Coordinates of C-alpha atoms in Angstrom, one line a residue:
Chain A
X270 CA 0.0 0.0 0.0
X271 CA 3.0 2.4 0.6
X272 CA 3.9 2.6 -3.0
X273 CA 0.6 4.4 -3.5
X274 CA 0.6 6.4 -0.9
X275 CA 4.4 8.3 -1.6
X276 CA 3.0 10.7 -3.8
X277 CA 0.7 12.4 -1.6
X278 CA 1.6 15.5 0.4
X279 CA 2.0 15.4 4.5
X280 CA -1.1 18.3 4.5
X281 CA -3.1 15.7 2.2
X282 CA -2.0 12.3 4.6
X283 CA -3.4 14.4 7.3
X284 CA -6.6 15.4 5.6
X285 CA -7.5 11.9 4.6
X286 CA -7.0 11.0 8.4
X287 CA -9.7 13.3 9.1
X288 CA -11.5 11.9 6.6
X289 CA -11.3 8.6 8.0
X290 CA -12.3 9.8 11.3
X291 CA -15.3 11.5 10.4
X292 CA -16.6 9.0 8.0
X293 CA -17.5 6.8 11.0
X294 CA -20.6 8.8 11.5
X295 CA -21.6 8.8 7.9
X296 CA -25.5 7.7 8.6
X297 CA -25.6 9.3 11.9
X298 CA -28.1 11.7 10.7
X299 CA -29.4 9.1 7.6
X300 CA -32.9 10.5 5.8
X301 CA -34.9 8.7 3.7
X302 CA -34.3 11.2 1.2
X303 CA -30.5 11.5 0.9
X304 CA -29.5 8.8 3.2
X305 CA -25.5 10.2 4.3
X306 CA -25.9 13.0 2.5
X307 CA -24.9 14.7 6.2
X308 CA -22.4 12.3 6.8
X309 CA -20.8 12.6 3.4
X310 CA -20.6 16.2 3.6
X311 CA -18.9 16.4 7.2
X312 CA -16.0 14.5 6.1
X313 CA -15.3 15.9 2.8
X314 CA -15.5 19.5 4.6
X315 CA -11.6 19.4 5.5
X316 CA -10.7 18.8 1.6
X317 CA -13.3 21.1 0.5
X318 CA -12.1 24.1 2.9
X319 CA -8.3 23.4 1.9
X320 CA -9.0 23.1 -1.6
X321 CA -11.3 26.0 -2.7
X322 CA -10.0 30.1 -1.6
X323 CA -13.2 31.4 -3.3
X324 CA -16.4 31.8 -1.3
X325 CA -19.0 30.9 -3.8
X326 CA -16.4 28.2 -5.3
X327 CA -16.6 27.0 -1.8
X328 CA -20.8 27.0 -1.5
X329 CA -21.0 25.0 -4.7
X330 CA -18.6 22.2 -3.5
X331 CA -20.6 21.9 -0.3
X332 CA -23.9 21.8 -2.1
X333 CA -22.7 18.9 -4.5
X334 CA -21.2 16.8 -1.8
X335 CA -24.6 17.2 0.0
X336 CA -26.6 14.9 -2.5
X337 CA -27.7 11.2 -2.1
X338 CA -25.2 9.1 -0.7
X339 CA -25.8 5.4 0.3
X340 CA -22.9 2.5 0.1
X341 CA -21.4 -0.1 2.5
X342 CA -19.7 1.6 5.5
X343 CA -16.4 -0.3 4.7
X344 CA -16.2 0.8 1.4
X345 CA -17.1 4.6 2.1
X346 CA -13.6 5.8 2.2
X347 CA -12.4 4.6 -0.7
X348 CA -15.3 6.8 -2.4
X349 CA -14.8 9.2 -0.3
X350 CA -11.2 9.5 -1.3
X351 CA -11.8 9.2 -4.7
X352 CA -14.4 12.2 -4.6
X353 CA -11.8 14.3 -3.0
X354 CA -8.9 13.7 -5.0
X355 CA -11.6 15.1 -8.1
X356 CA -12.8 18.3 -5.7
X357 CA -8.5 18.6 -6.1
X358 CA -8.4 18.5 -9.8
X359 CA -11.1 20.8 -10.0
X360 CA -10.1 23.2 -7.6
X361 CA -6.5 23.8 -9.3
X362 CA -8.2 23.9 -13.2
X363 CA -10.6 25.8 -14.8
X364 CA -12.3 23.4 -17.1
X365 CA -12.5 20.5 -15.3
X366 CA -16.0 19.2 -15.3
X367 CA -17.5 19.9 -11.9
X368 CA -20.7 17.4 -12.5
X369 CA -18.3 14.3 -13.1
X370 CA -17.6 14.6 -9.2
X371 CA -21.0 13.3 -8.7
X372 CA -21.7 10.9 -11.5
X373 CA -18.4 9.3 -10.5
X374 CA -19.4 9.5 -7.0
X375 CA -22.9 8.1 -7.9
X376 CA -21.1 5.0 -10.1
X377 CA -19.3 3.8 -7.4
X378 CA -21.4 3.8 -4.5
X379 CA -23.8 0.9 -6.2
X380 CA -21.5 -1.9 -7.2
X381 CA -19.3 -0.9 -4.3
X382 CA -22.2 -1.5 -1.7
X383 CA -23.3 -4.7 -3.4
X384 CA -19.1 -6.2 -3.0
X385 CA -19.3 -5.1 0.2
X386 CA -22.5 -6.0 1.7
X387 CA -21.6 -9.6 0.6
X388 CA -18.1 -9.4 1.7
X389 CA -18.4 -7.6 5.1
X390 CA -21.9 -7.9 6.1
X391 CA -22.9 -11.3 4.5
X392 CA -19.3 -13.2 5.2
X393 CA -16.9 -11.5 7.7
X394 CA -20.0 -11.0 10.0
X395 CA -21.3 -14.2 9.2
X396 CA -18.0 -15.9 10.4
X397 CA -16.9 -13.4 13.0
X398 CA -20.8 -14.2 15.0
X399 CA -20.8 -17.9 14.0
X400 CA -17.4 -18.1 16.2
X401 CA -18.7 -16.0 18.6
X402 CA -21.8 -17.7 19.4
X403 CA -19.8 -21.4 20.0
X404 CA -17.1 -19.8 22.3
X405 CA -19.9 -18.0 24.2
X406 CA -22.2 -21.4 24.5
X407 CA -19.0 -22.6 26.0
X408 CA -19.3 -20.1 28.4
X409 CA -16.7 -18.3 27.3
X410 CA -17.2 -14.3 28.8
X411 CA -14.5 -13.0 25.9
X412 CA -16.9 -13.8 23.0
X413 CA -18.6 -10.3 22.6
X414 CA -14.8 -9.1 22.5
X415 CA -13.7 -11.4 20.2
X416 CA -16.7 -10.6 18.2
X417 CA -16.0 -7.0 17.2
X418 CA -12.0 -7.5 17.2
X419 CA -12.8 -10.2 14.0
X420 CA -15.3 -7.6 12.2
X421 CA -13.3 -4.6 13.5
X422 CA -10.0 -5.0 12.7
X423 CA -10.4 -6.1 8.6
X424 CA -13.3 -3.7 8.4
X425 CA -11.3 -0.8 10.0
X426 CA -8.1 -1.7 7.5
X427 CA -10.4 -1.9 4.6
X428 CA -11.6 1.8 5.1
X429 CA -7.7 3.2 6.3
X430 CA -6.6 2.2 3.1
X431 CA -9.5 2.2 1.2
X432 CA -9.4 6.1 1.5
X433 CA -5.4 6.2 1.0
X434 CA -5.9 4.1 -2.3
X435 CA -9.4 6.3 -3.0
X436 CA -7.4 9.6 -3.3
X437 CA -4.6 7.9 -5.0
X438 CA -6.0 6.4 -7.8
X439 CA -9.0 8.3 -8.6
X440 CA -11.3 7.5 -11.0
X441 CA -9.1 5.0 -12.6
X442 CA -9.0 2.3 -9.9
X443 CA -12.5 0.8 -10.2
X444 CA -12.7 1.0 -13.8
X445 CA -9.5 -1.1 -14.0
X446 CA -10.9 -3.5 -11.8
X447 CA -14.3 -3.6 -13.8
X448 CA -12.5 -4.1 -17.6
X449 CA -10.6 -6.6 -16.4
X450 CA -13.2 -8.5 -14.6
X451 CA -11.5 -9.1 -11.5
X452 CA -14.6 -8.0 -10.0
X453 CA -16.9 -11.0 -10.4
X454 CA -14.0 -13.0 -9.2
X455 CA -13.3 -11.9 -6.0
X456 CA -17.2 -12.0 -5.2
X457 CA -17.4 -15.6 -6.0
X458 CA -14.4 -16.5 -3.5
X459 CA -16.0 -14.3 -1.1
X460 CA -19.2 -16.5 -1.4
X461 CA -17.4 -19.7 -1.6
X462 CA -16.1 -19.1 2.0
X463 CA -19.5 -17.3 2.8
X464 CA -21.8 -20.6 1.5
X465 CA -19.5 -22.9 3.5
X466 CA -19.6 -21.0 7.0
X467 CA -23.7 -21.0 6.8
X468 CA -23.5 -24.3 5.3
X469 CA -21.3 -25.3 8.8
X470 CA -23.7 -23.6 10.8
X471 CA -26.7 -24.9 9.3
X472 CA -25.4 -28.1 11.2
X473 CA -24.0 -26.6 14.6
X474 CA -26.8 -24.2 14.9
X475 CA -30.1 -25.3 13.9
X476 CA -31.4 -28.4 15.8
X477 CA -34.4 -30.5 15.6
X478 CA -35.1 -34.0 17.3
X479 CA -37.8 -36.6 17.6
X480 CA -39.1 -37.9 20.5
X481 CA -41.8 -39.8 18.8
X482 CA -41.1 -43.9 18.7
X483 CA -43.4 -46.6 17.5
X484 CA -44.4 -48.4 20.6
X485 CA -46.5 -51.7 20.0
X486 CA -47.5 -53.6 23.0
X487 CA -45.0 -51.4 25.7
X488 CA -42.4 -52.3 23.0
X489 CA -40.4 -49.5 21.5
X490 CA -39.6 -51.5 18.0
X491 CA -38.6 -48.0 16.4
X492 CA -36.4 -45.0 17.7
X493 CA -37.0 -42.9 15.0
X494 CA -34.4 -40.2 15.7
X495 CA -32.0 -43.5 16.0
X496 CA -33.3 -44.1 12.6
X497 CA -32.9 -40.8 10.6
X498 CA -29.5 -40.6 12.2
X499 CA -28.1 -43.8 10.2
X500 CA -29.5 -42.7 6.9
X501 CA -27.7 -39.1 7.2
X502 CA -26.6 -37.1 10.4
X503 CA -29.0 -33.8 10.8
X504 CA -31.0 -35.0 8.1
X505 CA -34.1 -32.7 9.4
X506 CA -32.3 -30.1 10.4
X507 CA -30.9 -29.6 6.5
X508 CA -34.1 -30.2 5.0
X509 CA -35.8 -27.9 7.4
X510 CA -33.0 -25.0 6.4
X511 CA -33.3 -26.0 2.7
X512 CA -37.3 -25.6 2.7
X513 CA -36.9 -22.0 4.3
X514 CA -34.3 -20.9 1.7
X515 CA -37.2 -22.1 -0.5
X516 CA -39.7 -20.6 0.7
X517 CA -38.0 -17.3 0.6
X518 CA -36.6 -17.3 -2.6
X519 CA -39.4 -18.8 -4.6
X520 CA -42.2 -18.2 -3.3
X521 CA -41.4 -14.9 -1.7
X522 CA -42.4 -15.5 1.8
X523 CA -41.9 -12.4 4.5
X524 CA -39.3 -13.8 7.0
X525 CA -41.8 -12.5 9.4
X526 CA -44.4 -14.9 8.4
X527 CA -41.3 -17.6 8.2
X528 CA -40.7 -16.8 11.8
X529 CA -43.9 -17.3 13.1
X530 CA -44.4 -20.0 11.2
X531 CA -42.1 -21.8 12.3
X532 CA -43.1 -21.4 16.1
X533 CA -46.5 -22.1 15.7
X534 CA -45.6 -25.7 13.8
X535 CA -42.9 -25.9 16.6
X536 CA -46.2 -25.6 19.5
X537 CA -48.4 -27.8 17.4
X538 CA -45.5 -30.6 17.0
X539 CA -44.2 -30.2 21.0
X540 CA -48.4 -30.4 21.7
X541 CA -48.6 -33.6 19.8
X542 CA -45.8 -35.1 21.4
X543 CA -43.6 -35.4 18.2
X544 CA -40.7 -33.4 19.6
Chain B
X807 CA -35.4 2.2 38.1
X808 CA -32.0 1.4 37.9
X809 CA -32.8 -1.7 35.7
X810 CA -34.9 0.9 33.3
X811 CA -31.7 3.4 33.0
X812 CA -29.3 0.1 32.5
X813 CA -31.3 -1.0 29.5
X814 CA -31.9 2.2 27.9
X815 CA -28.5 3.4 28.3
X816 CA -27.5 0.4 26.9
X817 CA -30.0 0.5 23.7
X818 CA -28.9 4.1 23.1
X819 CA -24.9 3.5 23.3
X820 CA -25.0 0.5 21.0
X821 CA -28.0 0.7 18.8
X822 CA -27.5 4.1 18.8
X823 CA -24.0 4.3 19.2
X824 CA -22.7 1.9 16.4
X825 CA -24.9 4.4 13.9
X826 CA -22.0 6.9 14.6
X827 CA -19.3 4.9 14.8
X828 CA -19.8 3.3 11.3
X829 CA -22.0 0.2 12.2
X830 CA -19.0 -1.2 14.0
X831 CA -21.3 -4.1 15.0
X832 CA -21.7 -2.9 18.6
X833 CA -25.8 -3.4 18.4
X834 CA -25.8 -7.3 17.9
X835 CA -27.6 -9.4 20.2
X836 CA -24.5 -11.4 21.2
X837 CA -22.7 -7.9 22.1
X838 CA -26.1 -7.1 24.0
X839 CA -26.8 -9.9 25.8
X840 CA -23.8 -10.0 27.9
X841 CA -23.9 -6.2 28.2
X842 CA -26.8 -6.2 29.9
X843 CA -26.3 -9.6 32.1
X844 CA -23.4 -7.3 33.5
X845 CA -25.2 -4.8 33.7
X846 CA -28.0 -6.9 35.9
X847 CA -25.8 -9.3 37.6
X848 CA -25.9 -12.4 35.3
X849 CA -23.5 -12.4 32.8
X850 CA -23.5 -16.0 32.0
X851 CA -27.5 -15.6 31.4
X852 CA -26.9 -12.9 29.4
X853 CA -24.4 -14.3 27.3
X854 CA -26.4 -17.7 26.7
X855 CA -29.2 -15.4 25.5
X856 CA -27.3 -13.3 23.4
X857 CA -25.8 -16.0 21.9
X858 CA -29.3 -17.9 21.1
X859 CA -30.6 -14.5 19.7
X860 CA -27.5 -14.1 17.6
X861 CA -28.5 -17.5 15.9
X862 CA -31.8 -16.6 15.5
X863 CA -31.0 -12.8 14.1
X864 CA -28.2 -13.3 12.3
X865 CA -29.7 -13.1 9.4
X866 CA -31.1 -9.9 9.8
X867 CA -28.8 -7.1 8.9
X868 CA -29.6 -3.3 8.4
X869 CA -28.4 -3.0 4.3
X870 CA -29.4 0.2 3.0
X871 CA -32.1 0.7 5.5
X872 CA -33.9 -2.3 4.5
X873 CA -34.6 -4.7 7.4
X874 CA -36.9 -7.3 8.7
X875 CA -36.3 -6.2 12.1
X876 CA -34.3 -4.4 14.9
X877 CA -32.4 -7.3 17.3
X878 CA -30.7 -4.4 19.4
X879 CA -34.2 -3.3 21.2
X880 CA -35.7 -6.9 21.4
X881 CA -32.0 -8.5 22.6
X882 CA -31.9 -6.2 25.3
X883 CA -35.6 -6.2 26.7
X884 CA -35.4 -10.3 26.3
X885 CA -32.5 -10.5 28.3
X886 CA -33.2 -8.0 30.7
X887 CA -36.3 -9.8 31.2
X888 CA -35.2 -13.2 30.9
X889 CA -32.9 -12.3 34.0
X890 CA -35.4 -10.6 36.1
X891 CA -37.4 -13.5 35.9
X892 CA -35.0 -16.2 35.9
X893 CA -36.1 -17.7 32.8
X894 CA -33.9 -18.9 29.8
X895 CA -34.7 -18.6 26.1
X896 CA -37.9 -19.6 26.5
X897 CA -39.1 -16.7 28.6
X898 CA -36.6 -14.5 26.3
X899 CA -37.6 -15.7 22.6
X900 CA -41.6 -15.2 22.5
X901 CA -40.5 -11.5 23.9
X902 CA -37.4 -11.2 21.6
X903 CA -39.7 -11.9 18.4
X904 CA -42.2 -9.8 18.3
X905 CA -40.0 -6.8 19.8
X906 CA -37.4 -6.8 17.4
X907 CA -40.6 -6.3 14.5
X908 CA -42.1 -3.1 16.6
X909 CA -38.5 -2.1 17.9
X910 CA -37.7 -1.5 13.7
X911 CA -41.4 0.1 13.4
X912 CA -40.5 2.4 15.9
X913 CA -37.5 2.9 14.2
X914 CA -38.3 3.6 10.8
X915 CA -40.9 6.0 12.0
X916 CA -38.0 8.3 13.6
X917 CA -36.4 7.8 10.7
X918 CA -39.5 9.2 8.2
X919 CA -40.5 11.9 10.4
X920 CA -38.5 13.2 12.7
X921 CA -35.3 13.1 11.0
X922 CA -36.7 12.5 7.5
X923 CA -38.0 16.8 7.3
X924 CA -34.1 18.0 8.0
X925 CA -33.1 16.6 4.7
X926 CA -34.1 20.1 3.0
X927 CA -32.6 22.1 5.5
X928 CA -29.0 20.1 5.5
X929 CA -29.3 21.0 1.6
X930 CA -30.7 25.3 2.4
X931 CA -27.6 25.2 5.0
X932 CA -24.8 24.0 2.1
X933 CA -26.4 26.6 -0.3
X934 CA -25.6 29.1 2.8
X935 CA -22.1 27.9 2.9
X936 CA -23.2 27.0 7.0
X937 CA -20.5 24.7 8.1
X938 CA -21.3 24.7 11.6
X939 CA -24.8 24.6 11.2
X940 CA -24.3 21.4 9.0
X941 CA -22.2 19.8 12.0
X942 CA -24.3 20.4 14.7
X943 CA -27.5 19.2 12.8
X944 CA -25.3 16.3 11.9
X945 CA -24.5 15.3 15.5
X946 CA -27.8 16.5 16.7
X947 CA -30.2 14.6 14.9
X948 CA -28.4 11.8 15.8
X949 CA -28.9 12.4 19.7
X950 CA -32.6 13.4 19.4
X951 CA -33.3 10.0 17.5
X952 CA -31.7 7.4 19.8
X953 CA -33.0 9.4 22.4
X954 CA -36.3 8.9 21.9
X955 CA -35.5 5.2 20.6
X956 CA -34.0 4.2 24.3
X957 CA -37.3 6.0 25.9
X958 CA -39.3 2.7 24.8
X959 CA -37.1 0.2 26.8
X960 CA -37.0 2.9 29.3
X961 CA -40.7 2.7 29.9
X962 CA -40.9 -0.9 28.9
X963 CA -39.1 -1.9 31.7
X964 CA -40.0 0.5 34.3
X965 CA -44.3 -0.8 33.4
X966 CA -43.5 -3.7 31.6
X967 CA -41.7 -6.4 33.9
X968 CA -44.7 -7.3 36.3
X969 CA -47.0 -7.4 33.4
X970 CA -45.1 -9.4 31.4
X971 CA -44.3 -11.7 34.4
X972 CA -48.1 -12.5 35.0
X973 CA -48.8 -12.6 31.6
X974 CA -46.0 -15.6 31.5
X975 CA -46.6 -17.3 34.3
X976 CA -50.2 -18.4 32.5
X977 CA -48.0 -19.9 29.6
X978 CA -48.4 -24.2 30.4
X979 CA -45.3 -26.1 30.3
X980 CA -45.7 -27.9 27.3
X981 CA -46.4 -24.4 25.2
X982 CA -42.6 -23.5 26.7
X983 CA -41.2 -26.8 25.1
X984 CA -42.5 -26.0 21.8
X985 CA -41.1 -22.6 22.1
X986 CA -37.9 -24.0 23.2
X987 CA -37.9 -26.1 19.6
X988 CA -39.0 -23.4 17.9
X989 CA -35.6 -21.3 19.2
X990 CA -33.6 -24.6 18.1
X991 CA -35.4 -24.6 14.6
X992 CA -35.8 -20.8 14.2
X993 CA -31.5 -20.6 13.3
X994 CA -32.9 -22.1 9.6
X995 CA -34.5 -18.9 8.7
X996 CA -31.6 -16.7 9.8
X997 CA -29.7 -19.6 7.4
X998 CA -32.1 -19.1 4.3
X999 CA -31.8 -15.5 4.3
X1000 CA -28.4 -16.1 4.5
X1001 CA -28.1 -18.1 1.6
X1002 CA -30.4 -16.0 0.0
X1003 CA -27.5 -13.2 -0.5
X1004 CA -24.7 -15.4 -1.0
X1005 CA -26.1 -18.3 -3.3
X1006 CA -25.3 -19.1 -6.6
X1007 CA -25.6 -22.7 -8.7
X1008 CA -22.2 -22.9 -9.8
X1009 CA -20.9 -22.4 -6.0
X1010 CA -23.9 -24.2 -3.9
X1011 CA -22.1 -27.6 -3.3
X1012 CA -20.1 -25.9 -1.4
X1013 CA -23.2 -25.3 1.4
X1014 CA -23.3 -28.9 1.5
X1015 CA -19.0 -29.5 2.1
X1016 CA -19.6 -26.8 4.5
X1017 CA -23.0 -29.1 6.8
X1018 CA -20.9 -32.6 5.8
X1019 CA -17.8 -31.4 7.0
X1020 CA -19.1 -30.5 10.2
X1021 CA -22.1 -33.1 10.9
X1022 CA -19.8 -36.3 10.1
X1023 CA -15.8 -34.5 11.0
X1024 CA -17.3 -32.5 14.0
X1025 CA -14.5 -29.5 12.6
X1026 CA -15.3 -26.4 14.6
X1027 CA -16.2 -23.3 12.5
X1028 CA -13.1 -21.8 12.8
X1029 CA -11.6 -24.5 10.8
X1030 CA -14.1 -24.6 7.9
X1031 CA -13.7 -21.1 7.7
X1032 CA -9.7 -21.1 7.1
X1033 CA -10.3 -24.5 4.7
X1034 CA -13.0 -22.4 3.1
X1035 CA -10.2 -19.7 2.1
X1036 CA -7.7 -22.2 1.0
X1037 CA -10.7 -23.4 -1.7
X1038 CA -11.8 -20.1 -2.4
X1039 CA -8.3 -18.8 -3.2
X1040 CA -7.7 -21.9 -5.1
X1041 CA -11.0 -21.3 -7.3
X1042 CA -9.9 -17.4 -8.0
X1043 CA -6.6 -18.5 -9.2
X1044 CA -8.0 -20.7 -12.2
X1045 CA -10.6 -18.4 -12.7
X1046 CA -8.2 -15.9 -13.2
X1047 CA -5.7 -17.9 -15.2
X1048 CA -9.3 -18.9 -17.4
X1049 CA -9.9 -14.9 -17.2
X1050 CA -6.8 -14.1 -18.8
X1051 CA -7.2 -17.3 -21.6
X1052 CA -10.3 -15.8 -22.4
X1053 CA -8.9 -12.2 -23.0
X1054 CA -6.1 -13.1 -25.3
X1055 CA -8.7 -14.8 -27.4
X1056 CA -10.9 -12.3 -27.4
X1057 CA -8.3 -9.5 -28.0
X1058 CA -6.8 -11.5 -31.2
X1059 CA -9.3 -10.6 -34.0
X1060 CA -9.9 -6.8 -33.1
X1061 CA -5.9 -6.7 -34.1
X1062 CA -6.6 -8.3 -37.1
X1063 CA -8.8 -5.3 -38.0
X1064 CA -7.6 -2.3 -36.3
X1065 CA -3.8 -2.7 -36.9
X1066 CA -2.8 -2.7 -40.4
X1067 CA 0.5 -2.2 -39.3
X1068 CA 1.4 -5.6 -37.6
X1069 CA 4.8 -7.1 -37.8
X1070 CA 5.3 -10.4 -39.2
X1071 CA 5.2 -12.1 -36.4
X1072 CA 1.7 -11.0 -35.1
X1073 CA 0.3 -12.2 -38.7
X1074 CA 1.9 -15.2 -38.7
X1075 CA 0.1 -15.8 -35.0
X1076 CA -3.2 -14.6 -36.4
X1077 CA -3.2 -17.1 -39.3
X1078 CA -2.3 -19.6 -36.5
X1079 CA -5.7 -19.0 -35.0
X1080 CA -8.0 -18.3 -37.8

């Protein structure tokens, strides 16, 4: 990362520190309207007052960095940065295009939120909890800790750099990335990993057991859960998991409905003396 | 009272607070639980809950302020609760339900209108050139929201434990049982929506490796996440090396048509191919 980073000045290092700082609170103020708009705005504000000497030149730059904003947290800084390196470029020449800021701005934030939603929120989360939650049924008081160290510490390198490399690079970075079609690549090994955590968790976490036996005569001749356990190990629990992914995906189910559902059958089952 | 002040601080410095420091994870139910077992005198409780809860929510995550439901409210209350009354999940989960779908109605509604209006005037402010204003709207809005957000488990637990207390101690035995499945089975929905995001036909035998490996080999997670890697970086290196295959082909007839001036070894490669 420090090959990047040699060409930037000590003034701009410390402005994209304060950029990294102040990008934490990026949806403390989120509207439905321009979700971090706010939160956008507050941490390009260092760049925008070293940048522009003009008053009005000043006014516009705040007014387009107050417009919609919405992307994954981890990958803020990295637009962040490359949104200020542009408010640079346009500050220091006459005929740079003012309205690419945002359309650049606005590119980025979609595909960026989809890699990393899936990356950070769908598998680094996914992983760091699933951990979590087996040290802490062991009793284990550090498991809260350990939690936010595993999410913290990639997610929090992610966005240092993210906004070092942002400024950097500019505009180019992601449209490398995209022609050469690296992106799509790194997504599927992100979901490999991803797909085999749940698919481990679908058998530590999820559990379902008969009770019910065939009894003829005072005679238990079947122990069913004896049974199912022969043919294939969590058997129930798999094809329980597999008929909610189902149910949501193709027939469009509300995971509220899902949820109660699956109490309800849970009462009726444990009434009947099944489970 | 003191309990009432421990959970609402509590919901306000996580659920609020990991909304300003860049959803640092801070509001999850295993973070939560044990919080507030400290907080109450029963870690271990609170940790066993939190834990359960995590299971159950994990597949509920706030992506561009589309959820199914809160877990930070209904985690704490549920614990809170579940310690009070020296229950276990099955006094927490029927609460933990149905408070995590009104904890993110509550929610969105402070979101639409009391914060939702101060979009126009962030934008009148930037037109004014009013940096400070912008800040302290910023930082404000922020405070007034999770404000009144930790005023419901505030008042929920100051009213709310005795009720709820009666209103459980009618619940038969056998009614707890099935609710005590239904928090075993109830970790399947958090998996489906799960594998809603992350699955794809080409990749989806590697759900089952993932419930194999650990059902029959009894690895812990930890070690199907690190084998997990190994495969996944061994998939992106062939799909790169079949990226770049794919390129060169693809790049050889545009040369043939946009460079007239190729040397004689570049024709000699085209012919080769065509």
């Amino acid at each position: 990362m420090s090959k990047f980073s040699k060409d930037i000045s000590k003034d701009e290092k410390k402005l994209i520190r304060q950029m990294f700082w102040r990008s934490f609170t990026l949806y403390s103020a989120v509207t439905p309207a321009k979700q971090g708009a706010s939160g956008f705005e507050y941490s390009m504000l260092p760049f925008i007052n070293k940048f522009y000497k003009k008053e009005q030149d000043k006014k516009d730059a705040m007014v387009r960095q107050m417009s919609y904003f919405n992307t994954n947290l981890a990958m803020a800084p990295f637009v962040m940065g490359v949104t200020a390196s542009m408010e640079k470029q346009n500050s220091e020449s006459d005929d740079f295009n003012a309205e690419s800021i945002n359309a650049i701005k606005t590119s980025l934030m979609g595909p960026l939120a989809g890699i990393g939603d899936s990356i950070f929120w769908g598998v680094l989360r996914v992983i760091a909890a699933g951990i979590a939650i087996s040290l802490a049924k062991n009793g284990n008081i550090a498991a809260p800790i350990i939690f936010l160290l595993l999410f913290n510490i990639p997610v929090q390198l992610v966005r240092w750099y993210g906004g070092q490399l942002g400024y950097t690079l500019g505009s180019n970075y992601i449209g490398e990335l995209y022609e050469k079609g690296l992106i799509n690549i790194l997504t599927k090994a992100a979901s490999i990993v991803g797909l085999m955590m749940v698919g481990a968790m679908t058998s530590n976490m999820v559990k379902f057991d008969l009770k019910w036996n065939m009894v003829i005569g005072g005679k238990t001749i079947l122990k069913s859960q004896e049974m199912l356990n022969q043919i294939f190990i969590g058997l129930l629990p798999l094809a329980i998991t597999l008929l909610c992914f189902w149910l949501l995906k193709k027939k469009n189910v509300s995971i509220n409905w899902l949820i109660l559902g699956t109490i309800v059958v849970s009462i009726v089952l444990a009434l009947m003396g099944i489970v | 009272m003191y309990e009432a002040f421990a959970v609402a601080i509590v919901v306000f410095l996580t659920v609020g607070g990991q909304e300003l420091l860049g959803f640092t994870m801070l509001g999850r139910p295993i973070v939560i639980g044990p919080l507030i077992g400290l907080l109450l005198g029963d870690v271990k409780t609170g940790l066993m809950i939190g834990a359960s809860l995590e299971t159950i929510f994990m597949g509920i995550v706030n992506i561009g302020g589309a959820s199914a439901a809160e877990p930070g409210l209904a985690s704490a209350l549920a614990v809170a609760f579940a310690i009070m009354m020296h229950g276990g999940l099955g006094v927490a989960l029927p609460l933990a339900i149905p408070l995590g779908i009104i904890g993110l109605q509550i929610k969105t509604l402070i979101y639409v209108a009391v914060v939702g209006p101060f979009a126009s005037k962030f934008d009148s402010m930037a037109e004014k050139g009013n940096e400070k204003g912008i800040v302290r709207l910023h930082f404000g809005l922020w405070t007034l929201q999770w404000f009144i957000y930790a005023l419901i488990p505030f008042f929920a637990m100051l009213f709310g434990s005795e009720a709820t207390q009666s209103v459980l101690k009618m619940i038969p035995t056998i009614i707890v049982h099935g609710l005590t499945v239904a928090g075993n089975v109830l970790p399947a929905v958090g998996m489906a929506m799960l594998m809603k995001i992350l699955w794809d036909k080409n990749i989806s035998s590697f759900y089952f490796l993932g419930f194999l490996i650990v059902a029959y080999l009894k690895m812990p997670l930890i070690a199907v996440a690190v084998m997990g890697t190994i495969i996944a970086i061994l998939v992106a290196q062939r799909d790169y090396q079949l990226h770049n295959f794919e390129q060169k082909i693809a790049a050889k007839p545009a040369a043939v048509t946009t460079n007239t001036t190729e040397t004689k070894d570049e024709q000699e490669n085209d012919d080769f191919f065509s």
